[in-house]
Coordinates of C-alpha atoms in Angstrom, one line a residue:
X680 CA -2.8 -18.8 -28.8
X681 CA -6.2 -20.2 -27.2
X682 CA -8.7 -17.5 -26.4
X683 CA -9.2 -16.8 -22.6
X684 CA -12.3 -17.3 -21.0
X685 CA -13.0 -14.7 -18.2
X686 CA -15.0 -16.8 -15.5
X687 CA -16.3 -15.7 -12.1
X688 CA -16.0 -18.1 -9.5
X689 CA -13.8 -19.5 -6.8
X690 CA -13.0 -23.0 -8.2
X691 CA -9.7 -23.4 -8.9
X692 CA -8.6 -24.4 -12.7
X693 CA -8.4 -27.8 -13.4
X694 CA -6.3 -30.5 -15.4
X695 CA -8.0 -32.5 -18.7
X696 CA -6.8 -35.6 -20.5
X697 CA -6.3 -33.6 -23.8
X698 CA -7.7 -36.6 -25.7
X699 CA -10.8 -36.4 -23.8
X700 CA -11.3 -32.8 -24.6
X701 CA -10.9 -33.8 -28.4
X702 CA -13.9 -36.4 -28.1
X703 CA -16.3 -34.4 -26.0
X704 CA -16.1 -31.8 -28.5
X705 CA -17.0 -34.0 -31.4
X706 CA -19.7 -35.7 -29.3
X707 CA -21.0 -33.5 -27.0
X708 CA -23.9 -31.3 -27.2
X709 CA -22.6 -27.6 -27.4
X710 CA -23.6 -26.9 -24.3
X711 CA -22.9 -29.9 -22.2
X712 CA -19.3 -29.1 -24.1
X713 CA -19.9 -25.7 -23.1
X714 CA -20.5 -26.6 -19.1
X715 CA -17.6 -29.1 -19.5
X716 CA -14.6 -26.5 -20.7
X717 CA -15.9 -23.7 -18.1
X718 CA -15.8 -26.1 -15.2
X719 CA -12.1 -26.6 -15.6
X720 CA -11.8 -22.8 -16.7
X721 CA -10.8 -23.6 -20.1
X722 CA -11.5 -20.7 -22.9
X723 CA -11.4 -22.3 -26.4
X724 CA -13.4 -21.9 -29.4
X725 CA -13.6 -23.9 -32.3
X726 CA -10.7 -23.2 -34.9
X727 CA -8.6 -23.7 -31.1
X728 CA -9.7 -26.7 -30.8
X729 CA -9.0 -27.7 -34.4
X730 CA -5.7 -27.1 -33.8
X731 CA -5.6 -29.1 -30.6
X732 CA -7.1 -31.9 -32.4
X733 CA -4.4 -32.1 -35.1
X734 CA -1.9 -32.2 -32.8
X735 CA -3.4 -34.8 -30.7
X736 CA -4.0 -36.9 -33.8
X737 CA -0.5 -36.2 -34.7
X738 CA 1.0 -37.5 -31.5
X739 CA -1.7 -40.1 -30.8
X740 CA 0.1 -42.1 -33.0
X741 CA 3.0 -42.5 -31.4
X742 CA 2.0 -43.5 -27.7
X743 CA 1.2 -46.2 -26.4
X744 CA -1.7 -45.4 -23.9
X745 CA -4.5 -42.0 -23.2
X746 CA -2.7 -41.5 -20.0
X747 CA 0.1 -40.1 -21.5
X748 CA -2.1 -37.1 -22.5
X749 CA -3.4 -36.8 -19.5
X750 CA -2.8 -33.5 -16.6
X751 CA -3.1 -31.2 -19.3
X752 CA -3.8 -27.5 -17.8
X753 CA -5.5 -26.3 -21.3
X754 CA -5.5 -22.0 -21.3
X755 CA -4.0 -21.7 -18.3
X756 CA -2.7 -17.7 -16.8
X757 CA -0.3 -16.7 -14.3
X758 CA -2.5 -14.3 -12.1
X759 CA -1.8 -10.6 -11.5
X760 CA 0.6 -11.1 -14.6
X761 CA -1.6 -12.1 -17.2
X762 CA 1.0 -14.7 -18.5
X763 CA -0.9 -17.2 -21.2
X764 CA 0.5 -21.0 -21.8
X765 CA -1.8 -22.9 -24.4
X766 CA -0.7 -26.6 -22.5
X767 CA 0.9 -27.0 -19.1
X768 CA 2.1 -30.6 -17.9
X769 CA 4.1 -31.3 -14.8
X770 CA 6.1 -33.6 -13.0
X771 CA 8.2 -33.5 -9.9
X772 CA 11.0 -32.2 -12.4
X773 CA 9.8 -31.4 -15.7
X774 CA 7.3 -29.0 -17.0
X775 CA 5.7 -29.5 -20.5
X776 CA 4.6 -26.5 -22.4
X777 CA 3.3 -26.9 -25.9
X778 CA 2.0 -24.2 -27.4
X779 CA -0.5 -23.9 -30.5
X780 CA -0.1 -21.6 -33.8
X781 CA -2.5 -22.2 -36.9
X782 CA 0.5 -20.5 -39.1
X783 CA 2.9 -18.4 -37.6
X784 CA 7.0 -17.2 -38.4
X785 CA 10.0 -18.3 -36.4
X786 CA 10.7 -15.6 -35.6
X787 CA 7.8 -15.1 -33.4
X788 CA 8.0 -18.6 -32.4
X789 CA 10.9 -18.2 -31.2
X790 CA 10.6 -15.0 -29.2
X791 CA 7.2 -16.8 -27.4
X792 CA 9.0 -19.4 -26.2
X793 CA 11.9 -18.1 -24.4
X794 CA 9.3 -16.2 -23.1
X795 CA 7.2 -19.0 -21.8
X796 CA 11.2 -20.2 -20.7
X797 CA 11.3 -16.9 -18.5
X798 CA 8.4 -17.5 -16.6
X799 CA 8.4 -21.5 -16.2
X800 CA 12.4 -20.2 -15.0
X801 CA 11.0 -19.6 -11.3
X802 CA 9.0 -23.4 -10.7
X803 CA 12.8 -24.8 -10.3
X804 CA 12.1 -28.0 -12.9
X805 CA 13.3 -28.4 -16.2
X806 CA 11.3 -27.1 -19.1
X807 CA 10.4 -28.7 -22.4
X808 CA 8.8 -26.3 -24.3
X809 CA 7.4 -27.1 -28.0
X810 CA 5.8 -24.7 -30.6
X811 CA 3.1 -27.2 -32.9
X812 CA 1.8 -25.4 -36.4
X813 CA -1.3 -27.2 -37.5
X814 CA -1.0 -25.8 -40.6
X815 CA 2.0 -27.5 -41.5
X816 CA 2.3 -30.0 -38.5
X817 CA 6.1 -28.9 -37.5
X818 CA 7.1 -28.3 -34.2
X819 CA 9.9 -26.2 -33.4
X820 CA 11.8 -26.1 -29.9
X821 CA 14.5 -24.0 -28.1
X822 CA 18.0 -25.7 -28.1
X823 CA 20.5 -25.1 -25.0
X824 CA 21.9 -22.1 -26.6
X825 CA 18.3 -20.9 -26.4
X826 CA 18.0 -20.6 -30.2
X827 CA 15.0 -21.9 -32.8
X828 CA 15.5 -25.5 -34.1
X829 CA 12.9 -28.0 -36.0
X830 CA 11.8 -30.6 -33.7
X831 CA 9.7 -34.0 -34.3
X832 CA 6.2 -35.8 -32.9
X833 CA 8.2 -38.5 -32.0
X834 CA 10.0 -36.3 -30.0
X835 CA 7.4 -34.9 -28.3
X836 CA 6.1 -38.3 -27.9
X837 CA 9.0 -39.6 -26.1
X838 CA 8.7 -37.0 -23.8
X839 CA 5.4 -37.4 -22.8
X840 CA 5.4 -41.0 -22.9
X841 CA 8.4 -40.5 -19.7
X842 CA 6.9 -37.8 -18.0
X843 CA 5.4 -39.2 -14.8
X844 CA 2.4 -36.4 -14.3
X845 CA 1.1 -34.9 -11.4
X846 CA -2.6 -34.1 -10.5
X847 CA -2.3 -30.5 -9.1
X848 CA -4.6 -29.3 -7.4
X849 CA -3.5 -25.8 -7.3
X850 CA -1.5 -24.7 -9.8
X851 CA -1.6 -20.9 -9.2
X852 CA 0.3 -21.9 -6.0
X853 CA 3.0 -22.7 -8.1
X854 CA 3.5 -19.3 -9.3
X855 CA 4.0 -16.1 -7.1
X856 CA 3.5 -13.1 -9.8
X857 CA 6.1 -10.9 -7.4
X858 CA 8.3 -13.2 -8.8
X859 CA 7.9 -11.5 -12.3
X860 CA 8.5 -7.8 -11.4
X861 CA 12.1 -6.5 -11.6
X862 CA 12.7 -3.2 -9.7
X863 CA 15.2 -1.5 -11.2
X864 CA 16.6 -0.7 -7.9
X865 CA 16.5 -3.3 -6.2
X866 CA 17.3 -6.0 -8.9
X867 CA 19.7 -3.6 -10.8
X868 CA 21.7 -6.0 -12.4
X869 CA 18.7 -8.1 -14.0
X870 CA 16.9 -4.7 -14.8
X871 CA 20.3 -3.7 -16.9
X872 CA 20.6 -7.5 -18.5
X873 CA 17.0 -7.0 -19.6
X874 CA 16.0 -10.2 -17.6
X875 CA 12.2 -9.4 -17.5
X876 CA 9.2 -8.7 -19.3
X877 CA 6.3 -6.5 -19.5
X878 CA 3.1 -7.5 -18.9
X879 CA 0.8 -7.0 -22.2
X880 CA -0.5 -3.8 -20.8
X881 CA 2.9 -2.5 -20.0
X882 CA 3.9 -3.2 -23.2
X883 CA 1.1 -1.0 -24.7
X884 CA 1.1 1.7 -22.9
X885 CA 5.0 1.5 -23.7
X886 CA 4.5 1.8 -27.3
X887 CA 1.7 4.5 -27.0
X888 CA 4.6 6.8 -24.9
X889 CA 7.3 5.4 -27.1
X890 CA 5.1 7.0 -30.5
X891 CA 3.6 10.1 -28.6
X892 CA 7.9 10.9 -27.4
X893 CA 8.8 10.6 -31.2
X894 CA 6.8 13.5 -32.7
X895 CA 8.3 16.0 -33.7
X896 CA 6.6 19.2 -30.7
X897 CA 6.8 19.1 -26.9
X898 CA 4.5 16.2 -25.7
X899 CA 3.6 16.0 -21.5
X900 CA 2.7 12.7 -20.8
X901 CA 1.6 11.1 -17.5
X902 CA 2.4 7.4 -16.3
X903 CA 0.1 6.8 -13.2
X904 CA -0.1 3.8 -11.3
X905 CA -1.0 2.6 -7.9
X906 CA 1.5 0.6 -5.4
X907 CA 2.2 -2.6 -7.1
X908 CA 1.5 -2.0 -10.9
X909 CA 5.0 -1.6 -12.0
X910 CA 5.0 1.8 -12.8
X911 CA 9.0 2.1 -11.7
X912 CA 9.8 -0.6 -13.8
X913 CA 8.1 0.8 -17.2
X914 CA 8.9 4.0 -16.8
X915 CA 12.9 2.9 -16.4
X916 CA 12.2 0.7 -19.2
X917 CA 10.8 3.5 -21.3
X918 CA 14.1 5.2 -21.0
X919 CA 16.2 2.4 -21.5
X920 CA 14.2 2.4 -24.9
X921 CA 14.1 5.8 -25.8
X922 CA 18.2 6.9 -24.8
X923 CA 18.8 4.7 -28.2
X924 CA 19.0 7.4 -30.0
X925 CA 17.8 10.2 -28.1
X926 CA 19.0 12.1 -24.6
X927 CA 17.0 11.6 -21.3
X928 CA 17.3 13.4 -17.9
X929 CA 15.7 11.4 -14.9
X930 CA 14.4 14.0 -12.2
X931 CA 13.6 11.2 -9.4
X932 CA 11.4 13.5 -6.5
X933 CA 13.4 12.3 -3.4
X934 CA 16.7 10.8 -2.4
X935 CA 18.5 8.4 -4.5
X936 CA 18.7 5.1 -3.5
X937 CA 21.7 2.4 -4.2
X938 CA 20.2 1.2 -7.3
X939 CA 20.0 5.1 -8.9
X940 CA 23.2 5.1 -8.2
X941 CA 24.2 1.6 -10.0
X942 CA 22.1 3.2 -12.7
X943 CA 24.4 6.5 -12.9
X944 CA 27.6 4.6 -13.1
X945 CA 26.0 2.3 -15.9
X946 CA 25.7 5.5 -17.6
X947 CA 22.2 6.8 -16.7
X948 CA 21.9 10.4 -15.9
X949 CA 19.6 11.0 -13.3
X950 CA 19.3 13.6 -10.6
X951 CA 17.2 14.4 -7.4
X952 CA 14.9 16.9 -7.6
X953 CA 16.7 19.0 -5.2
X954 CA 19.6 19.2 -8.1
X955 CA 17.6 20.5 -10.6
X956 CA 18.9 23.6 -11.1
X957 CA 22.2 21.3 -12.2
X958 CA 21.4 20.9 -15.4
X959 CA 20.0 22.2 -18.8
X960 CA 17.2 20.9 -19.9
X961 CA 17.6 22.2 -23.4
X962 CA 20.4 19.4 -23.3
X963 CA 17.8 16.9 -23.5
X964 CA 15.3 15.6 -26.0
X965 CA 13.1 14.7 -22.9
X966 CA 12.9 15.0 -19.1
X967 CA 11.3 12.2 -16.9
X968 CA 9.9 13.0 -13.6
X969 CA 9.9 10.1 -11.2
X970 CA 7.4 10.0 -8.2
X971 CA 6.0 13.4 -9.1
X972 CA 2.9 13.4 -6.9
X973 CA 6.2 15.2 -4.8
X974 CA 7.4 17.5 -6.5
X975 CA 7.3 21.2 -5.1
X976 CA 4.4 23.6 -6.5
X977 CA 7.7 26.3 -7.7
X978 CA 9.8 23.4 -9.2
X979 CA 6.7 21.6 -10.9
X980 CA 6.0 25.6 -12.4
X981 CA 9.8 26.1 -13.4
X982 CA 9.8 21.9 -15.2
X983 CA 6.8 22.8 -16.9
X984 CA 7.8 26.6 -18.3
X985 CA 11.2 25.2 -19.3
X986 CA 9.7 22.5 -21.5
X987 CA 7.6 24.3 -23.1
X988 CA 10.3 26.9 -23.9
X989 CA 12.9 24.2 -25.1
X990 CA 10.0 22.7 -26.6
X991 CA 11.6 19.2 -25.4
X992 CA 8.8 15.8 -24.1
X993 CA 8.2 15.7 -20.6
X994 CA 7.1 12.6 -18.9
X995 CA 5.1 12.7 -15.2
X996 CA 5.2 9.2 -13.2
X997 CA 3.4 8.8 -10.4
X998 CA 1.2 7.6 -8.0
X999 CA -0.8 10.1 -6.1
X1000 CA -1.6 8.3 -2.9
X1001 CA 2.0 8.0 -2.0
X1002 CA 2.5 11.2 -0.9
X1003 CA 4.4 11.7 3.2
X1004 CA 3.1 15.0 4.1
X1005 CA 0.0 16.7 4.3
X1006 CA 1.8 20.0 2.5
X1007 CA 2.3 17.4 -0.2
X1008 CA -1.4 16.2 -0.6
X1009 CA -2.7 19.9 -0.5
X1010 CA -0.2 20.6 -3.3
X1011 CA -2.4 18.5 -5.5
X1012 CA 0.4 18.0 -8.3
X1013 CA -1.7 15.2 -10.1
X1014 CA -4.6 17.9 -10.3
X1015 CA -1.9 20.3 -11.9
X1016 CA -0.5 17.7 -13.8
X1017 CA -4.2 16.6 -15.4
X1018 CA -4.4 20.6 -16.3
X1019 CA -1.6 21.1 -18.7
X1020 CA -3.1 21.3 -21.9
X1021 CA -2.8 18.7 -24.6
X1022 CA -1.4 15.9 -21.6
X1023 CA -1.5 12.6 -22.9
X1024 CA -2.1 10.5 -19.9
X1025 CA -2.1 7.3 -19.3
X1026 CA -2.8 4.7 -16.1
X1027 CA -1.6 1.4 -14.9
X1028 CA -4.2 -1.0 -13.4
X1029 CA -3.0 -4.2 -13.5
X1030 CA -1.6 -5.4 -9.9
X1031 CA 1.4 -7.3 -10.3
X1032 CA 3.8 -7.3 -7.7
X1033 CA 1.1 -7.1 -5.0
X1034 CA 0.3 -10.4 -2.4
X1035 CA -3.4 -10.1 -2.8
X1036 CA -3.8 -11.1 0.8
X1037 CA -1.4 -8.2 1.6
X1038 CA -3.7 -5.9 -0.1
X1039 CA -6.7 -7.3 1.6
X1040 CA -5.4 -6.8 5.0
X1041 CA -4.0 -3.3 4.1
X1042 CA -7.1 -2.1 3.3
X1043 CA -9.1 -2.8 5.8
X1044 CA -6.3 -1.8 8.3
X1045 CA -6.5 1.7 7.2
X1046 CA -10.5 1.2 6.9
X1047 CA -12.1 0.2 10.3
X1048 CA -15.5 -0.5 7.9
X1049 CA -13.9 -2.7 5.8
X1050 CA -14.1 -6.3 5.6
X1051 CA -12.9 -8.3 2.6
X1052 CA -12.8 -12.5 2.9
X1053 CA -9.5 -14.0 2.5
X1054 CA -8.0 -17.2 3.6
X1055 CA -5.2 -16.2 6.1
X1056 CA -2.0 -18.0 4.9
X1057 CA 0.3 -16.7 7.1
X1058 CA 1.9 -14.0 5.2
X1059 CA 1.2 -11.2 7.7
X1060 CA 2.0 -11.7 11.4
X1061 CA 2.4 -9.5 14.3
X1062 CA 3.4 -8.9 17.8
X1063 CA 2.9 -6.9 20.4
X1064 CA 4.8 -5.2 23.3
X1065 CA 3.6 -3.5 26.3
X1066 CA 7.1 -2.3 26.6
X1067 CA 9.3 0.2 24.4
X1068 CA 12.6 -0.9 24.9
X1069 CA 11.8 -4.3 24.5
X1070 CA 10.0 -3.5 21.2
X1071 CA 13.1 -1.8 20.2
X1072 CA 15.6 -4.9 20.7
X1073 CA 13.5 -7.5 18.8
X1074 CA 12.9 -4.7 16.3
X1075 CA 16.8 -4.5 16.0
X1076 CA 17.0 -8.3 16.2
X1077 CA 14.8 -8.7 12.9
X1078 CA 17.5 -6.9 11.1
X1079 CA 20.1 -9.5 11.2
X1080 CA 18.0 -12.0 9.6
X1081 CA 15.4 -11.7 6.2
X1082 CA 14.1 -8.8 7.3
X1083 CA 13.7 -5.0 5.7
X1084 CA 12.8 -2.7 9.1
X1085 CA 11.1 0.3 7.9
X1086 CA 11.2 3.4 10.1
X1087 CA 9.2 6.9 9.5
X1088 CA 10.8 9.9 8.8
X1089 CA 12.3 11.9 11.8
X1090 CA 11.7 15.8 12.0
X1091 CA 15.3 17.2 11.7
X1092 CA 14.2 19.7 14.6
X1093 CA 11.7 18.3 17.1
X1094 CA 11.8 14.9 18.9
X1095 CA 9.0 12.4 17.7
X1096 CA 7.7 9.8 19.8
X1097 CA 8.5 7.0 17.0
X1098 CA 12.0 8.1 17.6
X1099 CA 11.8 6.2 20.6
X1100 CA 11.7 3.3 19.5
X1101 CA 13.0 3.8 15.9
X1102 CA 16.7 2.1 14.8
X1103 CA 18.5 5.2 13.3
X1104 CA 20.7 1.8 11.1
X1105 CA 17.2 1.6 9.1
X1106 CA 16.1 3.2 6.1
X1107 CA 13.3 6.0 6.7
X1108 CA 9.9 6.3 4.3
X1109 CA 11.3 8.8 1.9
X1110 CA 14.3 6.6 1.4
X1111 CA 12.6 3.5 -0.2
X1112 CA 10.4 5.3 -2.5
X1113 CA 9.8 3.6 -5.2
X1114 CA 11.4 0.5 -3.8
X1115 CA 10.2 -3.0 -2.9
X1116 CA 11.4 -5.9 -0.6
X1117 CA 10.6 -9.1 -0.2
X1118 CA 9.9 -9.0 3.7
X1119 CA 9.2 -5.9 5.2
X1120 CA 8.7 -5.1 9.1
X1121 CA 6.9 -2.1 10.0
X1122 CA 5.8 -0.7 13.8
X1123 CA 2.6 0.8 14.9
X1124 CA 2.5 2.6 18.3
X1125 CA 0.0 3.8 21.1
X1126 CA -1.0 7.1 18.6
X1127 CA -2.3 5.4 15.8
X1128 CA -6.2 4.4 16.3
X1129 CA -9.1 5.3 14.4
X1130 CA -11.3 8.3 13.9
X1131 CA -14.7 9.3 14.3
X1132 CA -15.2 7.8 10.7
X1133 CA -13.7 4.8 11.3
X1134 CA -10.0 5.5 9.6
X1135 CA -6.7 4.8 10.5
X1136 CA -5.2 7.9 12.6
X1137 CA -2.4 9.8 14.4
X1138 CA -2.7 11.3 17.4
X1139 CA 0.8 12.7 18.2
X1140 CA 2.6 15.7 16.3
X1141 CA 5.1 14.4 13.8
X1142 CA 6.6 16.3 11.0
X1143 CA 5.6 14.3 8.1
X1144 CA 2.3 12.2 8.2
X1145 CA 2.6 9.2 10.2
X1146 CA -0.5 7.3 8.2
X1147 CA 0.7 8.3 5.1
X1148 CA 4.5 6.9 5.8
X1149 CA 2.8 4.1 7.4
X1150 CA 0.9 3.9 3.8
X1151 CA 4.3 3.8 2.1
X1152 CA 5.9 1.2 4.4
X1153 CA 3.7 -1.1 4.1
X1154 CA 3.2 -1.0 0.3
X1155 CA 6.6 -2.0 -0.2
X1156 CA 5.9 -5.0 0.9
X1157 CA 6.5 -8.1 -2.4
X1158 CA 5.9 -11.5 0.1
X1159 CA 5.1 -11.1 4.1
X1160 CA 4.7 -8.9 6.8
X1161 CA 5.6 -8.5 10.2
X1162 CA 3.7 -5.6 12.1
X1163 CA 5.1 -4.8 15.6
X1164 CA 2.5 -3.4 17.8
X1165 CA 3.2 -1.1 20.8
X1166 CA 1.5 -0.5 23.4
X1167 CA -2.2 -0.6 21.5
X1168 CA -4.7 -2.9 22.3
X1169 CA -7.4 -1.2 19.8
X1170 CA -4.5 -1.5 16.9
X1171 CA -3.9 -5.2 18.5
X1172 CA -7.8 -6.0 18.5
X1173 CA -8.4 -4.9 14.8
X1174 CA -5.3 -6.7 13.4
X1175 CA -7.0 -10.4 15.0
X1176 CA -10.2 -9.4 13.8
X1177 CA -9.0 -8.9 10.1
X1178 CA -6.9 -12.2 10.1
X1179 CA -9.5 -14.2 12.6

């Protein structure tokens, strides 16, 4: 695997003639070579290159002309997911991947590239993907049934001597990391068929819970993460892991959604938080508490006591900003949570699933200071209405097509002016926790302006925190955004600023 080299600037990564690479670096001076491989973002050091020498001597041989190892995206990484390919060629229908091992075993081999086969899935072309060990100079390649066979140079040769490339300019356009995270609620069915992977941090933060739930004495471990990390998603996976050979209860802190309930007739047992009382947790070897940061002060006391009395693991996952109410935030659970004593904890900080220009405009939506530069693609857009009912009927007209309406969370006793305009057919905030959709719509009405220091407020009563279920809307949000503005010229005015 070629080493990464972390670069700051805002040139995009760019395409070598793999021969040419071979020859500067026996030619060049060391830093001219050294100028040359950081302006097309290439990290490689010298055994790497060895490597890719050999196996450009190797299949030098057998083609005809240098521009048949030309296009080469050398070290290239999916963004947000961390991804690695060694060599990336494309066409208008085939993809190239060869990857480079100085020694290595089939079965790794093997397990790499139906990896690399996962991810080079979602650019809709056919993939050739080819494993070269220098050491030995064999290739090995996946067959259509996906397992390990020997393969040839002259092989690879005839595939890169028909491969027509293409000079891309951008080639993290071609990838959109929300691809690559699986909610296990909203892509159930993949989530169950294990059609996903971790990112490398997942993965080791996985195996420290996996190790720390295996002793032998109670364990409390935390999983934090931030909208967008995957947190859901490894925290499931953790417990697809750990019921082989041990027992589980999922407490998820809301209402269930559809894809808890796929879960529980696939045999998962989880329960809401309100049912807790349902079950014995000396029955289980651990309990997981899903979206904790809402867990009541009494029932976070009576999880805790119980553990430590059945002397079972207890795992916390959470994300503290996504609380709805302001009872919730003064509860402080993560503060409780980072006081039990001997807590393992452990945090997610990898974005994945977030659009990065999303993000952006999130934040300086809630932040009337901020300003962030980011090219507008038009992934957020918005509209306005003067007039409620109106607002209403386009908002209702967005349903039929790609849309996901988001509506706030009604008081069960007094009317709420988002009522008004609210369609009762659409899920509320507390029903999509821990969800995610591709294209989400979301409303924001006369109340909400900014305050004295220059944050995103609520001026009428509502039940649960209107900027905080606005906050949760809006990070469940994978590709675009439609905002729907009412009645609010200041909300209007800062929306064109951010995108002007």
């Amino acid at each position: 695997m070629l080493k990464r080299l972390q670069l700051i600037g805002r040139h995009l990564v760019k395409s070598i003639n793999i021969l040419s690479l071979v020859q500067a670096k026996a030619s060049l001076d060391d830093n001219v070579f050294d100028d040359l491989v950081t302006f097309h973002k290439i990290g490689i050091n010298d055994a790497e290159i060895e490597d890719l020498k050999q196996l450009v001597e190797t299949v030098w041989g057998e083609l005809e002309n240098p521009i048949h190892l030309n296009n080469f995206f050398v070290g290239y990484t999916i963004p947000q997911i961390g991804k690695e390919f060694d060599l990336l060629r494309f066409s208008d229908d085939l993809v190239v991947n060869i990857e480079l091992k100085r020694e290595s075993t089939e079965e790794k081999i093997k397990k790499q590239l139906l990896r690399n086969k996962y991810y080079l899935s979602y650019l809709q072309r056919e993939i050739y993907s080819v494993t070269f060990v220098s050491t030995t100079g064999e290739f090995f390649t996946l067959n259509d049934d996906d397992e390990l066979e020997a393969s040839s140079v002259e092989e690879l040769a005839e595939v890169l001597g028909g491969q027509e490339s293409l000079e891309i300019r951008n080639l993290d356009q071609e990838f959109d990391p929300s691809d690559y995270l699986v909610s296990p609620f909203n892509s159930t069915d993949k989530f169950l068929n294990e059609n996903y992977f971790l990112t490398s941090q997942q993965e080791n933060i996985k195996n420290q819970i996996l190790k720390e739930l295996d002793k032998n004495k109670t364990s409390f471990i935390s999983l934090i993460g931030s909208a967008g990390t995957g947190k859901t998603l490894l925290a499931y996976d953790i417990v697809k892991d750990y019921v082989d050979g041990n027992s589980a209860l999922i407490v998820h802190c809301g209402q269930l959604n559809d894809g808890h309930r796929a879960l529980i007739d696939a045999g998962w047992d989880i329960i809401s938080i309100r049912h807790l009382d349902s079950r014995k947790l000396s029955d289980y070897d651990a309990i997981f508490v899903d979206e904790a940061q809402r867990v009541y002060k009494k029932q976070f006391e009576k999880i805790v006591d119980e553990v430590k009395a059945e002397k079972i693991n207890c795992v916390f996952s959470y994300d503290q900003l996504q609380t709805l109410s302001n009872s919730e935030a003064r509860a402080n659970i993560h503060g409780k949570i980072s006081k039990i004593k001997g807590l393992v904890s452990h945090k997610l900080s990898e974005k994945i699933r977030t659009n990065k220009e999303i993000s952006n405009f999130i934040k300086c939506l809630f932040d009337k200071k901020r300003y962030i530069d980011f090219t507008y693609s038009g992934d957020i857009d918005f509209e306005y209405y003067g007039e409620i009912d109106d607002a209403r009927e386009y908002i209702s007209s967005l349903r039929e097509g790609d849309w996901v309406v988001v509506r706030f969370t009604p008081s069960q006793y007094n009317r709420e002016h988002h009522k008004k305009y609210s369609d009762c057919n659409c899920q509320t905030s507390h029903e999509i926790i821990g969800q995610e959709f591709d294209n989400v719509v979301i409303v924001l009405d006369k109340f909400f302006h900014y305050n004295d220091s220059d944050n995103l407020d609520y001026s009428a009563y509502a039940y649960y925190n209107p900027v905080k279920m606005l906050f949760q809307n809006i990070t469940r949000t994978r590709k675009k955004l439609k905002l729907i503005v009412i009645d609010n010229d200041e909300i209007l005015g800062r929306c064109m600023k951010i995108l002007g």
